[in-house]
Amino acid sequence: MQATSSASSDARLTEARALYQADESARAEVLLRALQQRDPASEEVGMLLANVQRSQGRFSAAAEALFTLSRANDFAAGVSLRSVDFIRQCDRHAVAESICVAALARGNVPAELLMQAGNVARELGQFDTARTRYLAALDAGIDLDRHHVLNALANTRRYVDPVDVEIGWFARHFAAGRLPPRALASAGFALAKAQGDLGEHAAAAQTLQRANKILHGVWRWDADAWQRFVAARMQEIVAPANGEPGRAFVPVFIIGMPRTGTTLTATLLAQATGARDRGELRTLRFVAERLVVGGHLGSQAAIAEAARLYRTLAVQDDAPASWYIDQDPMNFRYLHVVAAMFPQARVIHLRRGRADTALSLWAQDFAHADLGFAYDFADMRACMTGHDALMQHWQRTLPLSIFELDYETLVSEPDATLARLGAFIGAPPRARAQDGEVPAPVLSASVWQARQPVYRTSVGRWRAYAPFVPELARFAGIP
């Protein structure tokens, strides 16, 4: 009898997987919910159910499905780690944190789960908790070849003591040179962060020169390919989506070169207006790349389908909002697709002094090769030139509403600037955040800065490094 029941469950799981692959998610979910009720500890069922729900934009439901799975497995480390990985991608960090707390309470926690629990806390702005977990991961023997915990740890506080034991760790790992290139560079960025906090700009510059050279060799960025990309976008014409776009859905795209204040702007604007901050959503680049590669830019039906997918993944299944913020700075590459999908969209374009932008890029260890230009000043200049050319082209040719915002103005006049931004997107100002409102998690490289009070110390910061990094003066236009 038990074998028959198991065979039946396997058959239903196979059927659900086939339905999901055939884009019949609703039918697949019915089967999977029944299977999860029968066996809530089945990892295959729980993970597939979460994937089905996420594909429909139901990120909260997916997170709850994995919480149910983790609880049914008594928050065992392996299941909890996989669940937390998935839930972080859904930006449902409160659920991920609940799983982390329960899993850590069991004891004998593997280093990888401690590291991931630290990431969850850091992205929620709980820096002291994150530090405790990162230090525990180091004590547990985290594999520094694969997990860059040193750089994560360095970005949970400011260093004020030159003999701080953590700075010694960073320095020893970077000097020893025994780690693989990617991990070695990460230790270097951690060391440079601490040296910069201490005002040791000459030492920080020397450390950053070596760390960036390592990553420039790991992640090559092709300036010629970038020029071809920019030229291709300028030649494209995108058909408007057929049908009337839903005017109740107003996406707000905050764009610009990375490290120009896009994360800070999104965080402050969401707090000031109640707009829903979706972080660096990455959906626009996904749909735009497929439209381009598939040759569908001229298809109104394809553009409408892309718009529906974007809206589904932006609106999701939490409390509704009138404005949805996408703060992926690199979305400037595809504003022609935005205009075709959502003519009612609002675009906020961040600008910042080039020398400060270059230093901020050069001092940051990014998580993916898409920002490979950040490790070489010539590549940065080429990327900035392409960015400027594209933005000028979009402003000449697209009917989008674009607000030009200087980072320096934002940090020197935050209240007045946010009032203007709120009026631009059509959101009335709020006296204060709503009770119980939790800021969106920050997964970008600006996680520390976005959680601090607005400050102006980053304006002109490049001048402290200019004697040791002459390229910065050239970015500032100084001979």
Tab-separated table of C-alpha atoms in Angstrom:
chain	number	residue	atom	x	y	z
A	1	MET	CA	0.000	0.000	0.000
A	2	GLN	CA	2.814	2.377	0.882
A	3	ALA	CA	4.584	1.588	-2.404
A	4	THR	CA	1.370	2.327	-4.321
A	5	SER	CA	0.994	5.673	-2.540
A	6	SER	CA	4.624	6.561	-3.284
A	7	ALA	CA	4.202	5.666	-6.956
A	8	SER	CA	1.082	7.808	-7.136
A	9	SER	CA	2.925	10.770	-5.601
A	10	ASP	CA	5.800	10.340	-8.042
A	11	ALA	CA	3.373	10.286	-10.948
A	12	ARG	CA	1.644	13.447	-9.729
A	13	LEU	CA	4.994	15.190	-9.278
A	14	THR	CA	5.996	14.221	-12.812
A	15	GLU	CA	2.652	15.513	-14.098
A	16	ALA	CA	3.068	18.798	-12.198
A	17	ARG	CA	6.559	19.272	-13.610
A	18	ALA	CA	5.249	18.681	-17.150
A	19	LEU	CA	2.414	21.169	-16.621
A	20	TYR	CA	4.868	23.778	-15.347
A	21	GLN	CA	7.098	23.308	-18.370
A	22	ALA	CA	4.023	23.618	-20.608
A	23	ASP	CA	3.234	26.988	-18.971
A	24	GLU	CA	0.146	25.641	-17.204
A	25	SER	CA	1.197	26.934	-13.827
A	26	ALA	CA	-2.257	27.065	-12.229
A	27	ARG	CA	-2.896	23.359	-12.817
A	28	ALA	CA	0.617	22.497	-11.702
A	29	GLU	CA	0.129	24.410	-8.463
A	30	VAL	CA	-3.089	22.545	-7.621
A	31	LEU	CA	-1.230	19.243	-7.850
A	32	LEU	CA	1.763	20.503	-5.913
A	33	ARG	CA	-0.290	21.971	-3.088
A	34	ALA	CA	-2.025	18.632	-2.643
A	35	LEU	CA	1.341	16.869	-2.622
A	36	GLN	CA	2.780	19.308	-0.086
A	37	GLN	CA	-0.173	18.771	2.226
A	38	ARG	CA	0.445	15.027	2.013
A	39	ASP	CA	4.209	15.281	2.471
A	40	PRO	CA	5.297	18.777	3.583
A	41	ALA	CA	8.898	17.609	4.030
A	42	SER	CA	9.372	16.705	0.337
A	43	GLU	CA	12.084	19.008	-0.979
A	44	GLU	CA	11.272	18.203	-4.613
A	45	VAL	CA	7.654	19.221	-4.135
A	46	GLY	CA	8.399	22.331	-2.079
A	47	MET	CA	11.065	23.697	-4.421
A	48	LEU	CA	8.974	23.056	-7.539
A	49	LEU	CA	5.955	24.708	-5.941
A	50	ALA	CA	8.055	27.759	-5.096
A	51	ASN	CA	9.358	27.945	-8.668
A	52	VAL	CA	5.831	27.719	-10.058
A	53	GLN	CA	4.652	30.533	-7.787
A	54	ARG	CA	7.663	32.729	-8.498
A	55	SER	CA	7.083	32.394	-12.247
A	56	GLN	CA	3.660	33.978	-11.662
A	57	GLY	CA	5.131	36.874	-9.690
A	58	ARG	CA	3.831	35.411	-6.428
A	59	PHE	CA	7.037	35.843	-4.487
A	60	SER	CA	5.396	35.965	-1.058
A	61	ALA	CA	3.596	32.697	-1.724
A	62	ALA	CA	6.862	31.111	-2.895
A	63	ALA	CA	8.627	32.267	0.265
A	64	GLU	CA	5.873	30.835	2.454
A	65	ALA	CA	6.004	27.523	0.582
A	66	LEU	CA	9.693	27.258	1.404
A	67	PHE	CA	9.141	28.279	5.000
A	68	THR	CA	6.641	25.397	5.222
A	69	LEU	CA	9.236	23.089	3.685
A	70	SER	CA	11.975	24.198	6.082
A	71	ARG	CA	9.738	23.870	9.126
A	72	ALA	CA	8.626	20.382	8.065
A	73	ASN	CA	12.298	19.416	7.952
A	74	ASP	CA	12.885	20.899	11.422
A	75	PHE	CA	14.995	23.646	9.793
A	76	ALA	CA	17.735	21.206	8.838
A	77	ALA	CA	20.776	23.034	7.493
A	78	GLY	CA	20.706	21.813	3.892
A	79	VAL	CA	17.033	22.506	3.246
A	80	SER	CA	17.202	25.810	5.097
A	81	LEU	CA	20.212	26.973	3.106
A	82	ARG	CA	18.572	26.178	-0.231
A	83	SER	CA	15.346	27.827	0.888
A	84	VAL	CA	17.096	30.981	2.071
A	85	ASP	CA	19.040	31.215	-1.208
A	86	PHE	CA	15.773	31.109	-3.132
A	87	ILE	CA	13.892	33.498	-0.847
A	88	ARG	CA	16.682	36.100	-1.017
A	89	GLN	CA	16.205	36.146	-4.780
A	90	CYS	CA	12.521	36.899	-4.120
A	91	ASP	CA	13.410	39.824	-1.818
A	92	ARG	CA	11.366	38.312	0.995
A	93	HIS	CA	14.072	38.755	3.577
A	94	ALA	CA	11.787	38.726	6.608
A	95	VAL	CA	10.848	35.120	5.787
A	96	ALA	CA	14.472	34.249	5.052
A	97	GLU	CA	15.488	35.719	8.415
A	98	SER	CA	12.860	33.611	10.214
A	99	ILE	CA	14.331	30.481	8.659
A	100	CYS	CA	17.865	31.584	9.550
A	101	VAL	CA	16.959	32.215	13.195
A	102	ALA	CA	15.283	28.809	13.521
A	103	ALA	CA	18.115	26.985	11.735
A	104	LEU	CA	20.826	28.686	13.795
A	105	ALA	CA	18.990	27.803	17.002
A	106	ARG	CA	19.448	24.086	16.211
A	107	GLY	CA	23.222	24.388	16.694
A	108	ASN	CA	26.030	22.736	14.718
A	109	VAL	CA	25.401	25.116	11.852
A	110	PRO	CA	27.624	24.726	8.760
A	111	ALA	CA	29.727	27.695	7.732
A	112	GLU	CA	27.838	28.217	4.464
A	113	LEU	CA	24.541	28.744	6.294
A	114	LEU	CA	26.192	31.174	8.707
A	115	MET	CA	27.518	33.120	5.726
A	116	GLN	CA	24.126	33.220	4.047
A	117	ALA	CA	22.431	34.223	7.304
A	118	GLY	CA	24.939	37.067	7.514
A	119	ASN	CA	24.002	38.183	4.004
A	120	VAL	CA	20.304	38.241	4.909
A	121	ALA	CA	20.939	40.369	7.997
A	122	ARG	CA	23.245	42.770	6.141
A	123	GLU	CA	20.738	43.287	3.336
A	124	LEU	CA	18.087	44.041	5.950
A	125	GLY	CA	20.390	46.662	7.467
A	126	GLN	CA	21.029	44.612	10.626
A	127	PHE	CA	24.773	45.105	10.510
A	128	ASP	CA	25.635	43.979	14.056
A	129	THR	CA	23.766	40.699	13.536
A	130	ALA	CA	25.454	40.266	10.168
A	131	ARG	CA	28.875	40.752	11.754
A	132	THR	CA	28.174	38.131	14.415
A	133	ARG	CA	27.204	35.617	11.751
A	134	TYR	CA	30.144	36.381	9.461
A	135	LEU	CA	32.582	35.998	12.348
A	136	ALA	CA	30.931	32.683	13.257
A	137	ALA	CA	31.333	31.568	9.631
A	138	LEU	CA	35.048	32.358	9.831
A	139	ASP	CA	35.315	30.432	13.100
A	140	ALA	CA	33.521	27.506	11.435
A	141	GLY	CA	36.167	27.389	8.712
A	142	ILE	CA	34.296	28.954	5.786
A	143	ASP	CA	35.973	28.196	2.464
A	144	LEU	CA	37.451	31.574	1.502
A	145	ASP	CA	38.113	30.278	-2.019
A	146	ARG	CA	34.355	30.156	-2.656
A	147	HIS	CA	32.824	32.564	-0.154
A	148	HIS	CA	34.046	36.150	0.064
A	149	VAL	CA	33.177	36.645	3.697
A	150	LEU	CA	36.081	39.003	4.380
A	151	ASN	CA	34.768	41.680	2.033
A	152	ALA	CA	31.220	41.168	3.327
A	153	LEU	CA	32.496	41.604	6.884
A	154	ALA	CA	34.393	44.771	5.957
A	155	ASN	CA	31.169	46.353	4.720
A	156	THR	CA	29.280	46.039	8.008
A	157	ARG	CA	30.995	48.906	9.844
A	158	ARG	CA	33.547	51.691	9.677
A	159	TYR	CA	37.027	50.982	11.014
A	160	VAL	CA	38.563	53.436	13.471
A	161	ASP	CA	41.464	51.463	15.005
A	162	PRO	CA	44.511	50.735	12.793
A	163	VAL	CA	45.387	47.664	14.887
A	164	ASP	CA	41.899	46.180	14.584
A	165	VAL	CA	42.257	42.407	14.390
A	166	GLU	CA	40.016	42.235	11.319
A	167	ILE	CA	42.286	44.541	9.348
A	168	GLY	CA	45.096	42.139	10.180
A	169	TRP	CA	43.074	39.265	8.711
A	170	PHE	CA	42.442	41.196	5.502
A	171	ALA	CA	46.095	42.162	5.164
A	172	ARG	CA	47.447	38.665	5.802
A	173	HIS	CA	45.139	36.979	3.296
A	174	PHE	CA	45.881	39.596	0.649
A	175	ALA	CA	49.627	39.507	1.212
A	176	ALA	CA	49.878	35.713	1.294
A	177	GLY	CA	48.478	35.386	-2.225
A	178	ARG	CA	47.410	31.769	-1.703
A	179	LEU	CA	43.751	32.321	-2.602
A	180	PRO	CA	42.413	32.031	-6.149
A	181	PRO	CA	42.365	35.360	-8.028
A	182	ARG	CA	38.686	36.165	-7.439
A	183	ALA	CA	38.894	35.502	-3.689
A	184	LEU	CA	42.290	37.205	-3.401
A	185	ALA	CA	40.933	40.388	-4.955
A	186	SER	CA	37.974	40.307	-2.577
A	187	ALA	CA	40.361	40.279	0.395
A	188	GLY	CA	42.127	43.253	-1.167
A	189	PHE	CA	38.907	45.248	-1.484
A	190	ALA	CA	38.161	44.492	2.170
A	191	LEU	CA	41.603	45.768	3.186
A	192	ALA	CA	41.259	48.898	1.055
A	193	LYS	CA	37.839	49.608	2.583
A	194	ALA	CA	39.371	49.558	6.080
A	195	GLN	CA	42.363	51.639	4.998
A	196	GLY	CA	40.036	54.208	3.466
A	197	ASP	CA	37.989	54.386	6.670
A	198	LEU	CA	41.194	55.176	8.543
A	199	GLY	CA	42.191	57.898	6.085
A	200	GLU	CA	45.210	55.903	4.900
A	201	HIS	CA	44.619	56.913	1.289
A	202	ALA	CA	48.084	56.109	-0.032
A	203	ALA	CA	47.890	52.559	1.321
A	204	ALA	CA	44.304	52.143	0.132
A	205	ALA	CA	45.236	53.311	-3.365
A	206	GLN	CA	48.120	50.827	-3.532
A	207	THR	CA	45.857	47.999	-2.360
A	208	LEU	CA	43.135	48.932	-4.862
A	209	GLN	CA	45.619	49.082	-7.731
A	210	ARG	CA	46.601	45.475	-7.102
A	211	ALA	CA	43.055	44.219	-6.441
A	212	ASN	CA	41.656	45.869	-9.562
A	213	LYS	CA	44.499	44.546	-11.679
A	214	ILE	CA	43.639	41.022	-10.521
A	215	LEU	CA	39.965	41.352	-11.437
A	216	HIS	CA	40.722	43.135	-14.708
A	217	GLY	CA	42.515	39.946	-15.674
A	218	VAL	CA	39.651	37.742	-14.504
A	219	TRP	CA	36.732	39.673	-16.037
A	220	ARG	CA	37.790	41.247	-19.309
A	221	TRP	CA	35.501	43.967	-20.591
A	222	ASP	CA	35.369	44.597	-24.344
A	223	ALA	CA	35.178	48.311	-25.144
A	224	ASP	CA	34.728	47.631	-28.871
A	225	ALA	CA	31.798	45.322	-28.171
A	226	TRP	CA	30.283	48.050	-25.982
A	227	GLN	CA	30.564	50.578	-28.820
A	228	ARG	CA	28.832	48.149	-31.155
A	229	PHE	CA	26.115	47.591	-28.551
A	230	VAL	CA	25.477	51.329	-28.211
A	231	ALA	CA	25.392	51.816	-31.993
A	232	ALA	CA	22.950	48.918	-32.403
A	233	ARG	CA	20.539	50.306	-29.801
A	234	MET	CA	20.536	53.668	-31.565
A	235	GLN	CA	19.440	52.044	-34.827
A	236	GLU	CA	16.553	50.068	-33.336
A	237	ILE	CA	12.890	51.001	-33.597
A	238	VAL	CA	10.524	49.310	-31.149
A	239	ALA	CA	6.839	48.870	-31.941
A	240	PRO	CA	4.486	50.092	-29.215
A	241	ALA	CA	2.693	47.367	-27.273
A	242	ASN	CA	-0.712	46.611	-28.722
A	243	GLY	CA	-3.662	47.295	-26.456
A	244	GLU	CA	-3.953	50.031	-23.865
A	245	PRO	CA	-1.196	49.777	-21.226
A	246	GLY	CA	-2.565	49.694	-17.689
A	247	ARG	CA	-2.309	53.293	-16.557
A	248	ALA	CA	-2.691	52.262	-12.928
A	249	PHE	CA	0.758	50.652	-13.152
A	250	VAL	CA	3.483	53.304	-13.096
A	251	PRO	CA	7.010	51.892	-13.171
A	252	VAL	CA	9.755	54.248	-12.035
A	253	PHE	CA	13.159	53.456	-13.518
A	254	ILE	CA	16.139	54.921	-11.653
A	255	ILE	CA	19.113	54.725	-13.976
A	256	GLY	CA	22.619	56.010	-14.546
A	257	MET	CA	26.163	54.806	-14.299
A	258	PRO	CA	26.569	52.474	-11.297
A	259	ARG	CA	27.699	54.222	-8.086
A	260	THR	CA	25.966	57.483	-8.965
A	261	GLY	CA	23.351	57.232	-6.189
A	262	THR	CA	20.644	55.074	-7.739
A	263	THR	CA	20.190	52.898	-4.643
A	264	LEU	CA	20.138	55.891	-2.297
A	265	THR	CA	17.589	57.658	-4.489
A	266	ALA	CA	15.319	54.609	-4.638
A	267	THR	CA	15.479	54.072	-0.876
A	268	LEU	CA	14.706	57.699	-0.050
A	269	LEU	CA	11.973	58.032	-2.680
A	270	ALA	CA	10.208	54.900	-1.437
A	271	GLN	CA	10.296	56.207	2.124
A	272	ALA	CA	9.028	59.625	1.072
A	273	THR	CA	6.173	58.513	-1.189
A	274	GLY	CA	5.221	54.929	-0.363
A	275	ALA	CA	6.370	53.719	-3.770
A	276	ARG	CA	7.324	50.046	-3.753
A	277	ASP	CA	11.095	49.630	-4.151
A	278	ARG	CA	11.840	46.420	-6.052
A	279	GLY	CA	15.595	46.846	-5.979
A	280	GLU	CA	17.617	45.944	-9.057
A	281	LEU	CA	14.817	43.986	-10.655
A	282	ARG	CA	16.822	42.679	-13.663
A	283	THR	CA	13.585	41.913	-15.529
A	284	LEU	CA	13.925	44.669	-18.122
A	285	ARG	CA	17.296	43.418	-19.294
A	286	PHE	CA	15.887	39.871	-19.452
A	287	VAL	CA	12.934	40.765	-21.677
A	288	ALA	CA	14.884	43.312	-23.761
A	289	GLU	CA	17.691	40.898	-24.550
A	290	ARG	CA	15.193	38.266	-25.683
A	291	LEU	CA	13.299	40.731	-27.820
A	292	VAL	CA	16.542	41.807	-29.493
A	293	VAL	CA	17.986	38.320	-29.983
A	294	GLY	CA	14.659	36.943	-31.195
A	295	GLY	CA	14.139	39.787	-33.665
A	296	HIS	CA	10.829	40.757	-32.012
A	297	LEU	CA	11.284	44.501	-31.546
A	298	GLY	CA	8.859	45.161	-34.385
A	299	SER	CA	6.123	42.913	-33.004
A	300	GLN	CA	3.444	44.743	-31.038
A	301	ALA	CA	2.201	41.446	-29.652
A	302	ALA	CA	5.690	40.469	-28.429
A	303	ILE	CA	6.171	43.870	-26.785
A	304	ALA	CA	2.782	43.525	-25.064
A	305	GLU	CA	3.706	40.058	-23.801
A	306	ALA	CA	7.013	41.425	-22.464
A	307	ALA	CA	5.111	44.250	-20.752
A	308	ARG	CA	2.756	41.786	-19.070
A	309	LEU	CA	5.698	39.726	-17.798
A	310	TYR	CA	7.482	42.814	-16.487
A	311	ARG	CA	4.354	44.040	-14.737
A	312	THR	CA	3.716	40.628	-13.174
A	313	LEU	CA	7.238	40.400	-11.770
A	314	ALA	CA	7.170	44.010	-10.552
A	315	VAL	CA	3.729	44.023	-8.904
A	316	GLN	CA	4.131	40.603	-7.240
A	317	ASP	CA	1.750	39.490	-4.484
A	318	ASP	CA	2.404	41.784	-1.553
A	319	ALA	CA	0.454	44.932	-0.660
A	320	PRO	CA	-0.419	46.884	-3.829
A	321	ALA	CA	1.156	50.230	-4.622
A	322	SER	CA	0.645	52.903	-7.254
A	323	TRP	CA	4.330	53.245	-8.136
A	324	TYR	CA	6.977	50.546	-8.504
A	325	ILE	CA	10.664	51.428	-8.458
A	326	ASP	CA	13.239	49.506	-10.491
A	327	GLN	CA	16.683	50.752	-9.465
A	328	ASP	CA	18.857	48.676	-11.824
A	329	PRO	CA	21.190	51.457	-13.037
A	330	MET	CA	22.068	49.614	-16.245
A	331	ASN	CA	18.481	49.858	-17.469
A	332	PHE	CA	19.633	52.975	-19.339
A	333	ARG	CA	20.593	50.549	-22.103
A	334	TYR	CA	16.980	49.710	-22.950
A	335	LEU	CA	14.862	52.824	-22.513
A	336	HIS	CA	13.439	52.383	-26.035
A	337	VAL	CA	11.875	49.123	-24.836
A	338	VAL	CA	10.552	50.901	-21.726
A	339	ALA	CA	8.894	53.569	-23.892
A	340	ALA	CA	7.236	50.919	-26.063
A	341	MET	CA	5.959	48.884	-23.114
A	342	PHE	CA	5.038	51.663	-20.695
A	343	PRO	CA	4.653	55.156	-22.164
A	344	GLN	CA	3.455	56.273	-18.702
A	345	ALA	CA	6.747	55.243	-17.069
A	346	ARG	CA	8.857	57.740	-15.174
A	347	VAL	CA	12.644	57.749	-15.509
A	348	ILE	CA	15.033	59.325	-13.015
A	349	HIS	CA	18.526	59.691	-14.454
A	350	LEU	CA	21.321	60.041	-11.892
A	351	ARG	CA	24.440	62.019	-12.654
A	352	ARG	CA	27.487	62.400	-10.440
A	353	GLY	CA	30.901	63.981	-10.745
A	354	ARG	CA	32.970	61.690	-12.933
A	355	ALA	CA	35.998	61.534	-10.670
A	356	ASP	CA	33.884	60.531	-7.666
A	357	THR	CA	32.029	57.976	-9.796
A	358	ALA	CA	35.280	56.508	-11.069
A	359	LEU	CA	36.761	56.221	-7.574
A	360	SER	CA	33.581	54.630	-6.224
A	361	LEU	CA	33.561	52.077	-9.058
A	362	TRP	CA	37.276	51.348	-8.630
A	363	ALA	CA	36.881	50.817	-4.870
A	364	GLN	CA	34.028	48.303	-5.178
A	365	ASP	CA	34.147	44.529	-5.595
A	366	PHE	CA	31.117	43.799	-7.779
A	367	ALA	CA	29.360	40.462	-7.855
A	368	HIS	CA	29.206	39.805	-11.587
A	369	ALA	CA	31.087	40.327	-14.847
A	370	ASP	CA	28.446	42.702	-16.234
A	371	LEU	CA	30.332	45.510	-14.480
A	372	GLY	CA	33.754	44.365	-15.649
A	373	PHE	CA	34.555	47.904	-16.828
A	374	ALA	CA	34.877	48.989	-13.167
A	375	TYR	CA	38.377	47.534	-12.769
A	376	ASP	CA	40.169	49.686	-15.353
A	377	PHE	CA	40.006	53.453	-15.807
A	378	ALA	CA	40.144	53.314	-19.606
A	379	ASP	CA	37.226	50.878	-19.603
A	380	MET	CA	35.298	53.144	-17.232
A	381	ARG	CA	35.789	56.089	-19.552
A	382	ALA	CA	34.607	54.044	-22.544
A	383	CYS	CA	31.513	52.902	-20.656
A	384	MET	CA	30.713	56.453	-19.524
A	385	THR	CA	31.069	57.715	-23.105
A	386	GLY	CA	28.615	55.089	-24.338
A	387	HIS	CA	26.239	55.874	-21.503
A	388	ASP	CA	26.270	59.568	-22.366
A	389	ALA	CA	25.706	58.883	-26.069
A	390	LEU	CA	22.760	56.580	-25.372
A	391	MET	CA	21.116	58.986	-22.931
A	392	GLN	CA	21.439	61.866	-25.399
A	393	HIS	CA	19.900	59.664	-28.099
A	394	TRP	CA	16.994	58.599	-25.880
A	395	GLN	CA	16.287	62.185	-24.856
A	396	ARG	CA	16.130	63.230	-28.510
A	397	THR	CA	14.018	60.329	-29.752
A	398	LEU	CA	11.795	58.975	-26.964
A	399	PRO	CA	8.592	60.481	-25.536
A	400	LEU	CA	9.509	59.366	-22.012
A	401	SER	CA	9.405	61.658	-18.997
A	402	ILE	CA	13.016	61.848	-17.742
A	403	PHE	CA	14.103	63.709	-14.597
A	404	GLU	CA	17.798	64.636	-14.583
A	405	LEU	CA	19.130	64.429	-11.018
A	406	ASP	CA	22.599	65.315	-9.777
A	407	TYR	CA	23.803	63.208	-6.860
A	408	GLU	CA	25.376	66.292	-5.345
A	409	THR	CA	21.991	68.035	-5.292
A	410	LEU	CA	20.313	65.026	-3.700
A	411	VAL	CA	22.719	64.871	-0.755
A	412	SER	CA	22.913	68.646	-0.229
A	413	GLU	CA	19.151	69.306	-0.547
A	414	PRO	CA	17.483	65.945	0.211
A	415	ASP	CA	14.062	67.195	1.343
A	416	ALA	CA	13.562	69.617	-1.530
A	417	THR	CA	14.878	67.096	-4.036
A	418	LEU	CA	12.564	64.352	-2.810
A	419	ALA	CA	9.615	66.733	-3.005
A	420	ARG	CA	10.455	67.406	-6.655
A	421	LEU	CA	10.885	63.701	-7.366
A	422	GLY	CA	7.556	62.883	-5.724
A	423	ALA	CA	5.816	65.503	-7.834
A	424	PHE	CA	7.546	64.129	-10.933
A	425	ILE	CA	6.210	60.597	-10.440
A	426	GLY	CA	2.824	61.916	-9.319
A	427	ALA	CA	3.071	60.740	-5.717
A	428	PRO	CA	1.835	63.053	-2.946
A	429	PRO	CA	4.310	63.520	-0.092
A	430	ARG	CA	3.892	61.559	3.128
A	431	ALA	CA	4.435	63.059	6.570
A	432	ARG	CA	6.141	59.844	7.708
A	433	ALA	CA	6.456	56.185	6.876
A	434	GLN	CA	3.512	54.007	7.789
A	435	ASP	CA	3.573	52.126	11.101
A	436	GLY	CA	5.268	48.762	10.761
A	437	GLU	CA	6.674	49.594	7.331
A	438	VAL	CA	9.991	47.858	6.719
A	439	PRO	CA	12.447	49.281	4.169
A	440	ALA	CA	13.072	47.071	1.154
A	441	PRO	CA	16.167	44.884	1.428
A	442	VAL	CA	19.215	46.271	-0.343
A	443	LEU	CA	21.121	43.710	-2.398
A	444	SER	CA	23.255	46.136	-4.382
A	445	ALA	CA	26.831	47.137	-3.614
A	446	SER	CA	25.461	50.242	-1.884
A	447	VAL	CA	23.865	48.334	0.990
A	448	TRP	CA	25.885	50.135	3.693
A	449	GLN	CA	25.487	53.636	2.252
A	450	ALA	CA	21.738	53.248	1.673
A	451	ARG	CA	21.179	52.523	5.380
A	452	GLN	CA	23.084	55.581	6.661
A	453	PRO	CA	21.752	59.111	7.161
A	454	VAL	CA	22.218	61.259	4.067
A	455	TYR	CA	25.747	62.663	4.124
A	456	ARG	CA	27.877	64.805	1.806
A	457	THR	CA	31.303	63.372	2.606
A	458	SER	CA	31.347	61.395	-0.651
A	459	VAL	CA	31.257	64.616	-2.671
A	460	GLY	CA	34.810	65.405	-3.751
A	461	ARG	CA	36.152	62.272	-2.076
A	462	TRP	CA	38.369	61.644	-5.103
A	463	ARG	CA	40.630	64.558	-4.110
A	464	ALA	CA	42.053	62.585	-1.164
A	465	TYR	CA	43.125	59.848	-3.590
A	466	ALA	CA	44.257	62.041	-6.481
A	467	PRO	CA	47.931	62.324	-5.347
A	468	PHE	CA	48.176	58.524	-5.529
A	469	VAL	CA	45.787	57.849	-8.437
A	470	PRO	CA	46.503	60.411	-11.171
A	471	GLU	CA	43.779	58.995	-13.424
A	472	LEU	CA	41.155	60.562	-11.142
A	473	ALA	CA	42.297	64.107	-11.946
A	474	ARG	CA	41.867	63.364	-15.632
A	475	PHE	CA	38.290	62.247	-14.978
A	476	ALA	CA	37.721	65.571	-13.235
A	477	GLY	CA	39.039	67.436	-16.268
A	478	ILE	CA	42.163	68.678	-14.515
A	479	PRO	CA	45.278	68.611	-16.742
